[in-house]
Amino acid sequence: MACGGAAFPRRASVPRRRRFQFPKLPKPRITASMCLYQFLIAVRSEGQNLTNEDGETTSHLMGFFYRTLRMMDNGIKPIYVFDGKPPQMKSGELAKRGARRAAAEVSLKEAQEAGEQENIDKYTRRLVRVTKEHNTEVQQLLTLMGIPFVVAPAEAEAQCAALAAAGKVYGAASEDMDTLTFGTPTLLRHMTYSENRKKPINEVSYEQVLEGLEMTKETFVDLCILLGCDYCESIRGIGPHRALALLREHQSIENILASLDPDKFTVPEDWPYAEARRLF
DNA sequence: ACTCTGTCTCAAGACGGG
DNA sequence: TTGAGACAGAGT
DNA sequence: CCCGTCC
């Protein structure tokens, strides 16, 4: 569930920042159920989620309710986009995730026995899982509030980008740089703490990014793959600077691979970069 | 000297009273 | 989970 | 700004 599909700022209370600071570009990652997840993790009192009389969690509803009101107050009309099915995940990743989870459960039990409140909180958070019910409850709330939402066929980020590209919304709000790779004309970062005065909303223009990097959509996608995305590995030893330099010189991953010194850089075996490229 | 990796840390929402 | 920031250490 | 409260 990506947190914000999109927005129509009426009066620009949206500060603009145009420059794309390349070296700070984080590795793109899919952060699917981020809002929901964050609310469940953060909205707590004494280590517990807020609940109704029957003990059912209400943290996520509180979070969505207040955040949406705040956006409306600021003239922003959100359209929420929920994640559909994510693309296949490698069984290795799933196993790792399961192992981490099990480890956290063990640690939680230890902390409980030792009565270490801090650790109890820590591991409880680590075990938070977003359920189907959480999703439907939030959707119900949004319906009652008259706030539109869509369920994406696959990844929310891709859907956000599509909505923005089609001109249905002002932009795609996400922390995830992949949204840009999916081709949203405008990416809004830090929408969540806009009024929270920590960081200004960061408006990134796809066009200006391409211009600034002197890249085409195609080379930009290749760049993002080189930097590491969720769909495949990246090449060890190649970070932002080298990736950019190499693409400037060779224009595509294929050409780079052909000229890369195999003694210095090892490319992952059966590297599915082409497949990753298709997904963008 | 610069770039990249690994490892560590920390926080994670929103509100309002004082 | 994620992201950010800081830092040490190794590779180019 | 900090910190307790929200359920």
Tab-separated table of C-alpha atoms (C1' of nucleotides) in Angstrom:
chain	number	residue	atom	x	y	z
A	1	MET	CA	0.000	0.000	0.000
A	2	ALA	CA	1.796	2.963	-1.048
A	3	CYS	CA	1.013	5.863	0.894
A	4	GLY	CA	0.059	8.305	-1.394
A	5	GLY	CA	-1.057	7.893	-4.733
A	6	ALA	CA	-1.225	11.409	-5.462
A	7	ALA	CA	-2.162	14.894	-4.791
A	8	PHE	CA	-3.594	18.083	-6.169
A	9	PRO	CA	-2.077	20.921	-4.257
A	10	ARG	CA	-4.328	23.901	-4.775
A	11	ARG	CA	-2.359	26.602	-3.301
A	12	ALA	CA	1.193	25.706	-3.480
A	13	SER	CA	1.998	25.097	0.065
A	14	VAL	CA	4.276	22.606	-1.554
A	15	PRO	CA	7.781	23.909	-1.481
A	16	ARG	CA	9.759	23.055	-4.552
A	17	ARG	CA	13.195	21.768	-4.759
A	18	ARG	CA	14.403	21.142	-8.205
A	19	ARG	CA	17.888	19.918	-8.024
A	20	PHE	CA	18.405	16.228	-8.074
A	21	GLN	CA	21.269	15.384	-5.843
A	22	PHE	CA	22.598	12.366	-7.470
A	23	PRO	CA	25.094	10.968	-4.986
A	24	LYS	CA	22.441	10.949	-2.312
A	25	LEU	CA	20.155	8.845	-4.399
A	26	PRO	CA	19.203	5.945	-2.216
A	27	LYS	CA	19.014	2.540	-3.664
A	28	PRO	CA	15.554	2.099	-5.062
A	29	ARG	CA	13.421	-0.269	-3.048
A	30	ILE	CA	9.868	-1.302	-3.065
A	31	THR	CA	8.235	-0.156	0.099
A	32	ALA	CA	4.865	-1.618	-0.466
A	33	SER	CA	2.717	-1.370	2.614
A	34	MET	CA	4.651	1.464	4.085
A	35	CYS	CA	1.929	3.686	5.493
A	36	LEU	CA	0.033	0.890	7.038
A	37	TYR	CA	3.196	-0.624	8.305
A	38	GLN	CA	4.448	2.613	9.756
A	39	PHE	CA	1.241	3.317	11.562
A	40	LEU	CA	1.182	-0.126	13.047
A	41	ILE	CA	4.756	0.269	14.162
A	42	ALA	CA	4.618	3.812	15.398
A	43	VAL	CA	1.183	4.371	16.844
A	44	ARG	CA	1.660	2.762	20.170
A	45	SER	CA	1.293	3.377	23.790
A	46	GLU	CA	3.300	1.421	26.284
A	47	GLY	CA	4.445	-0.882	23.573
A	48	GLN	CA	0.945	-1.788	22.498
A	49	ASN	CA	-1.079	-0.729	19.514
A	50	LEU	CA	-4.125	1.330	20.213
A	51	THR	CA	-7.209	-0.850	20.327
A	52	ASN	CA	-10.944	-0.613	20.688
A	53	GLU	CA	-12.867	-2.144	23.557
A	54	ASP	CA	-12.672	-5.562	21.991
A	55	GLY	CA	-8.941	-5.400	21.713
A	56	GLU	CA	-8.882	-4.890	17.969
A	57	THR	CA	-6.075	-2.724	16.705
A	58	THR	CA	-7.020	0.777	15.669
A	59	SER	CA	-3.606	2.345	15.194
A	60	HIS	CA	-3.758	2.163	11.436
A	61	LEU	CA	-7.186	3.789	11.358
A	62	MET	CA	-6.055	6.621	13.581
A	63	GLY	CA	-3.030	7.147	11.425
A	64	PHE	CA	-4.897	7.250	8.161
A	65	PHE	CA	-7.660	9.378	9.570
A	66	TYR	CA	-5.471	12.125	10.924
A	67	ARG	CA	-3.001	12.132	8.108
A	68	THR	CA	-5.766	12.392	5.541
A	69	LEU	CA	-7.447	15.211	7.434
A	70	ARG	CA	-4.183	17.043	7.562
A	71	MET	CA	-3.704	16.728	3.840
A	72	MET	CA	-7.242	17.945	3.192
A	73	ASP	CA	-6.601	20.907	5.480
A	74	ASN	CA	-3.713	21.801	3.241
A	75	GLY	CA	-5.690	21.588	0.073
A	76	ILE	CA	-4.338	18.237	-0.948
A	77	LYS	CA	-6.754	15.621	-2.160
A	78	PRO	CA	-5.130	12.251	-1.878
A	79	ILE	CA	-5.878	9.165	-3.846
A	80	TYR	CA	-4.525	6.149	-2.050
A	81	VAL	CA	-3.052	3.282	-3.976
A	82	PHE	CA	-2.960	-0.167	-2.452
A	83	ASP	CA	-0.533	-2.820	-3.493
A	84	GLY	CA	-1.741	-5.701	-5.544
A	85	LYS	CA	0.349	-8.779	-5.993
A	86	PRO	CA	4.047	-8.153	-5.938
A	87	PRO	CA	6.089	-9.825	-8.636
A	88	GLN	CA	7.636	-13.161	-7.774
A	89	MET	CA	10.037	-13.115	-4.928
A	90	LYS	CA	12.940	-15.417	-4.737
A	91	SER	CA	12.547	-18.280	-2.338
A	92	GLY	CA	15.902	-17.398	-0.876
A	93	GLU	CA	14.642	-14.006	0.135
A	94	LEU	CA	11.526	-15.503	1.623
A	95	ALA	CA	13.560	-17.956	3.633
A	96	LYS	CA	15.782	-15.190	4.919
A	97	ARG	CA	12.777	-13.203	5.944
A	98	GLY	CA	11.343	-16.167	7.770
A	99	ALA	CA	14.611	-16.729	9.573
A	100	ARG	CA	14.807	-13.127	10.677
A	101	ARG	CA	11.307	-13.337	11.925
A	102	ALA	CA	12.004	-16.448	13.909
A	103	ALA	CA	15.063	-14.801	15.392
A	104	ALA	CA	13.016	-11.822	16.446
A	105	GLU	CA	10.479	-14.086	18.082
A	106	VAL	CA	13.168	-15.769	20.106
A	107	SER	CA	14.654	-12.446	21.115
A	108	LEU	CA	11.249	-11.195	22.102
A	109	LYS	CA	10.687	-14.155	24.352
A	110	GLU	CA	14.056	-13.650	25.988
A	111	ALA	CA	13.344	-9.997	26.529
A	112	GLN	CA	10.002	-10.820	28.079
A	113	GLU	CA	11.528	-13.312	30.443
A	114	ALA	CA	14.207	-10.843	31.402
A	115	GLY	CA	11.619	-8.103	31.689
A	116	GLU	CA	13.553	-5.718	29.478
A	117	GLN	CA	10.890	-3.345	28.341
A	118	GLU	CA	13.026	-1.629	25.739
A	119	ASN	CA	13.875	-4.835	23.989
A	120	ILE	CA	10.332	-6.059	24.242
A	121	ASP	CA	9.210	-2.981	22.337
A	122	LYS	CA	11.963	-3.337	19.835
A	123	TYR	CA	11.233	-6.910	18.923
A	124	THR	CA	7.493	-6.429	19.011
A	125	ARG	CA	7.877	-3.790	16.343
A	126	ARG	CA	10.070	-6.056	14.332
A	127	LEU	CA	7.296	-8.618	14.265
A	128	VAL	CA	4.605	-6.306	12.979
A	129	ARG	CA	2.833	-7.710	9.989
A	130	VAL	CA	0.260	-6.028	7.818
A	131	THR	CA	-2.788	-8.199	7.329
A	132	LYS	CA	-5.577	-8.374	4.820
A	133	GLU	CA	-7.901	-7.097	7.529
A	134	HIS	CA	-5.813	-4.018	8.107
A	135	ASN	CA	-6.080	-3.271	4.422
A	136	THR	CA	-9.811	-3.732	4.179
A	137	GLU	CA	-10.432	-1.749	7.340
A	138	VAL	CA	-8.473	1.174	5.989
A	139	GLN	CA	-10.305	0.938	2.693
A	140	GLN	CA	-13.586	0.993	4.565
A	141	LEU	CA	-12.512	4.080	6.464
A	142	LEU	CA	-11.502	5.834	3.272
A	143	THR	CA	-14.834	4.992	1.711
A	144	LEU	CA	-16.686	6.499	4.664
A	145	MET	CA	-14.505	9.581	4.450
A	146	GLY	CA	-15.176	9.937	0.775
A	147	ILE	CA	-11.534	9.514	-0.107
A	148	PRO	CA	-10.854	7.643	-3.322
A	149	PHE	CA	-8.465	4.749	-3.544
A	150	VAL	CA	-7.454	2.168	-6.085
A	151	VAL	CA	-6.002	-1.263	-5.743
A	152	ALA	CA	-3.091	-1.642	-8.090
A	153	PRO	CA	-2.891	-4.691	-10.313
A	154	ALA	CA	0.637	-5.224	-9.108
A	155	GLU	CA	2.898	-2.723	-7.470
A	156	ALA	CA	1.458	0.435	-6.063
A	157	GLU	CA	4.437	2.463	-7.184
A	158	ALA	CA	3.868	1.533	-10.784
A	159	GLN	CA	0.202	2.388	-10.514
A	160	CYS	CA	0.962	5.746	-8.932
A	161	ALA	CA	3.309	6.549	-11.746
A	162	ALA	CA	0.718	5.545	-14.313
A	163	LEU	CA	-1.930	7.768	-12.735
A	164	ALA	CA	0.449	10.666	-12.699
A	165	ALA	CA	1.604	10.054	-16.246
A	166	ALA	CA	-1.998	9.991	-17.393
A	167	GLY	CA	-2.568	13.349	-15.808
A	168	LYS	CA	-5.164	12.024	-13.387
A	169	VAL	CA	-3.223	13.311	-10.440
A	170	TYR	CA	-0.682	15.969	-9.744
A	171	GLY	CA	2.082	13.593	-8.818
A	172	ALA	CA	3.070	10.407	-7.093
A	173	ALA	CA	3.907	10.612	-3.436
A	174	SER	CA	6.348	8.025	-2.298
A	175	GLU	CA	9.692	7.671	-0.632
A	176	ASP	CA	10.638	5.161	-3.223
A	177	MET	CA	12.809	6.225	-6.104
A	178	ASP	CA	11.439	3.355	-8.111
A	179	THR	CA	8.390	5.487	-8.660
A	180	LEU	CA	10.507	7.741	-10.774
A	181	THR	CA	11.909	4.817	-12.648
A	182	PHE	CA	8.359	3.799	-13.390
A	183	GLY	CA	8.090	7.120	-15.107
A	184	THR	CA	6.043	9.400	-12.921
A	185	PRO	CA	6.407	12.947	-14.221
A	186	THR	CA	6.479	14.238	-10.664
A	187	LEU	CA	7.596	12.515	-7.537
A	188	LEU	CA	6.761	13.981	-4.144
A	189	ARG	CA	8.908	12.844	-1.303
A	190	HIS	CA	8.415	13.469	2.386
A	191	MET	CA	4.700	14.019	1.962
A	192	THR	CA	4.170	12.465	5.335
A	193	TYR	CA	6.041	14.990	7.351
A	194	SER	CA	5.181	17.966	5.280
A	195	GLU	CA	3.634	19.982	8.057
A	196	ASN	CA	5.713	18.099	10.478
A	197	ARG	CA	8.366	20.698	9.674
A	198	LYS	CA	11.181	18.251	9.755
A	199	LYS	CA	11.816	18.191	6.062
A	200	PRO	CA	10.166	20.105	3.262
A	201	ILE	CA	8.252	18.250	0.636
A	202	ASN	CA	10.668	17.385	-2.084
A	203	GLU	CA	9.272	17.666	-5.569
A	204	VAL	CA	11.258	15.823	-8.162
A	205	SER	CA	10.594	16.236	-11.831
A	206	TYR	CA	11.296	13.281	-14.038
A	207	GLU	CA	12.049	15.496	-16.955
A	208	GLN	CA	14.523	17.553	-15.019
A	209	VAL	CA	16.172	14.473	-13.652
A	210	LEU	CA	16.748	13.172	-17.137
A	211	GLU	CA	17.890	16.564	-18.239
A	212	GLY	CA	20.214	16.977	-15.310
A	213	LEU	CA	21.739	13.571	-15.787
A	214	GLU	CA	21.704	13.946	-19.532
A	215	MET	CA	20.034	10.612	-19.878
A	216	THR	CA	17.193	9.073	-21.771
A	217	LYS	CA	14.446	7.068	-20.149
A	218	GLU	CA	16.206	3.932	-21.273
A	219	THR	CA	19.567	4.789	-19.799
A	220	PHE	CA	17.904	5.985	-16.638
A	221	VAL	CA	16.228	2.632	-16.173
A	222	ASP	CA	19.569	0.944	-16.704
A	223	LEU	CA	21.088	3.258	-14.157
A	224	CYS	CA	18.522	2.316	-11.559
A	225	ILE	CA	19.149	-1.342	-12.223
A	226	LEU	CA	22.869	-0.858	-11.768
A	227	LEU	CA	22.260	0.885	-8.498
A	228	GLY	CA	20.240	-1.999	-7.247
A	229	CYS	CA	16.526	-2.500	-7.419
A	230	ASP	CA	14.238	-5.104	-5.984
A	231	TYR	CA	14.222	-7.217	-9.076
A	232	CYS	CA	17.839	-8.152	-9.312
A	233	GLU	CA	21.269	-7.821	-7.822
A	234	SER	CA	23.679	-5.091	-8.645
A	235	ILE	CA	27.324	-5.456	-9.557
A	236	ARG	CA	29.631	-5.382	-6.615
A	237	GLY	CA	32.034	-2.519	-6.881
A	238	ILE	CA	29.774	-0.368	-8.986
A	239	GLY	CA	28.071	2.383	-7.110
A	240	PRO	CA	26.445	5.613	-8.185
A	241	HIS	CA	29.506	7.285	-9.657
A	242	ARG	CA	30.793	4.420	-11.694
A	243	ALA	CA	27.341	3.453	-12.842
A	244	LEU	CA	26.735	6.930	-14.125
A	245	ALA	CA	30.131	7.200	-15.754
A	246	LEU	CA	29.807	3.810	-17.391
A	247	LEU	CA	26.389	4.568	-18.760
A	248	ARG	CA	27.548	7.895	-20.069
A	249	GLU	CA	30.240	6.094	-21.941
A	250	HIS	CA	28.446	2.970	-23.096
A	251	GLN	CA	24.754	3.876	-23.176
A	252	SER	CA	23.465	0.497	-22.060
A	253	ILE	CA	24.076	-2.363	-19.692
A	254	GLU	CA	24.830	-4.636	-22.620
A	255	ASN	CA	27.636	-2.420	-23.816
A	256	ILE	CA	28.972	-2.007	-20.326
A	257	LEU	CA	29.078	-5.734	-19.773
A	258	ALA	CA	30.915	-6.199	-23.011
A	259	SER	CA	33.676	-3.847	-21.992
A	260	LEU	CA	33.845	-4.501	-18.278
A	261	ASP	CA	37.106	-5.899	-16.972
A	262	PRO	CA	36.113	-9.268	-15.538
A	263	ASP	CA	39.129	-9.284	-13.267
A	264	LYS	CA	37.919	-6.237	-11.436
A	265	PHE	CA	34.194	-6.682	-11.436
A	266	THR	CA	32.234	-9.855	-11.257
A	267	VAL	CA	28.803	-9.757	-12.767
A	268	PRO	CA	26.243	-11.973	-11.047
A	269	GLU	CA	25.634	-15.183	-12.885
A	270	ASP	CA	22.511	-15.278	-15.051
A	271	TRP	CA	22.018	-11.675	-14.174
A	272	PRO	CA	18.393	-10.925	-15.041
A	273	TYR	CA	18.847	-7.274	-15.793
A	274	ALA	CA	16.816	-7.484	-18.972
A	275	GLU	CA	13.884	-8.873	-17.059
A	276	ALA	CA	14.177	-6.135	-14.498
A	277	ARG	CA	14.247	-3.644	-17.287
A	278	ARG	CA	11.002	-4.988	-18.657
A	279	LEU	CA	9.259	-4.409	-15.354
A	280	PHE	CA	9.880	-0.697	-15.476
B	1	DA	C1'	42.018	10.731	-3.626
B	2	DC	C1'	38.033	8.887	-4.643
B	3	DT	C1'	34.587	5.298	-4.661
B	4	DC	C1'	32.288	1.504	-2.724
B	5	DT	C1'	31.095	-1.799	0.970
B	6	DG	C1'	30.006	-3.147	5.404
B	7	DT	C1'	28.454	-2.275	9.874
B	8	DC	C1'	26.632	0.433	13.198
B	9	DT	C1'	23.054	3.382	15.025
B	10	DC	C1'	18.224	5.280	15.291
B	11	DA	C1'	13.521	6.231	14.383
B	12	DA	C1'	9.451	5.174	12.539
B	13	DG	C1'	2.237	9.109	13.659
B	14	DA	C1'	-0.363	13.007	15.132
B	15	DC	C1'	-1.989	16.005	18.679
B	16	DG	C1'	-2.027	19.337	22.310
B	17	DG	C1'	-0.806	21.016	26.985
B	18	DG	C1'	2.490	23.022	29.618
C	1	DT	C1'	10.642	-3.960	7.497
C	2	DT	C1'	12.842	1.072	5.479
C	3	DG	C1'	15.923	5.207	5.413
C	4	DA	C1'	19.434	8.063	6.976
C	5	DG	C1'	23.757	9.238	8.770
C	6	DA	C1'	28.330	8.154	10.414
C	7	DC	C1'	32.370	5.808	10.126
C	8	DA	C1'	36.081	2.457	9.192
C	9	DG	C1'	38.428	-0.144	5.859
C	10	DA	C1'	39.344	-2.018	1.324
C	11	DG	C1'	39.463	-1.558	-3.537
C	12	DT	C1'	39.941	1.369	-7.818
D	1	DC	C1'	10.307	22.043	22.360
D	2	DC	C1'	9.213	17.999	25.160
D	3	DC	C1'	6.451	14.533	26.450
D	4	DG	C1'	2.306	12.159	27.596
D	5	DT	C1'	-1.855	10.573	25.326
D	6	DC	C1'	-4.611	8.838	21.632
D	7	DC	C1'	-7.764	3.434	21.966
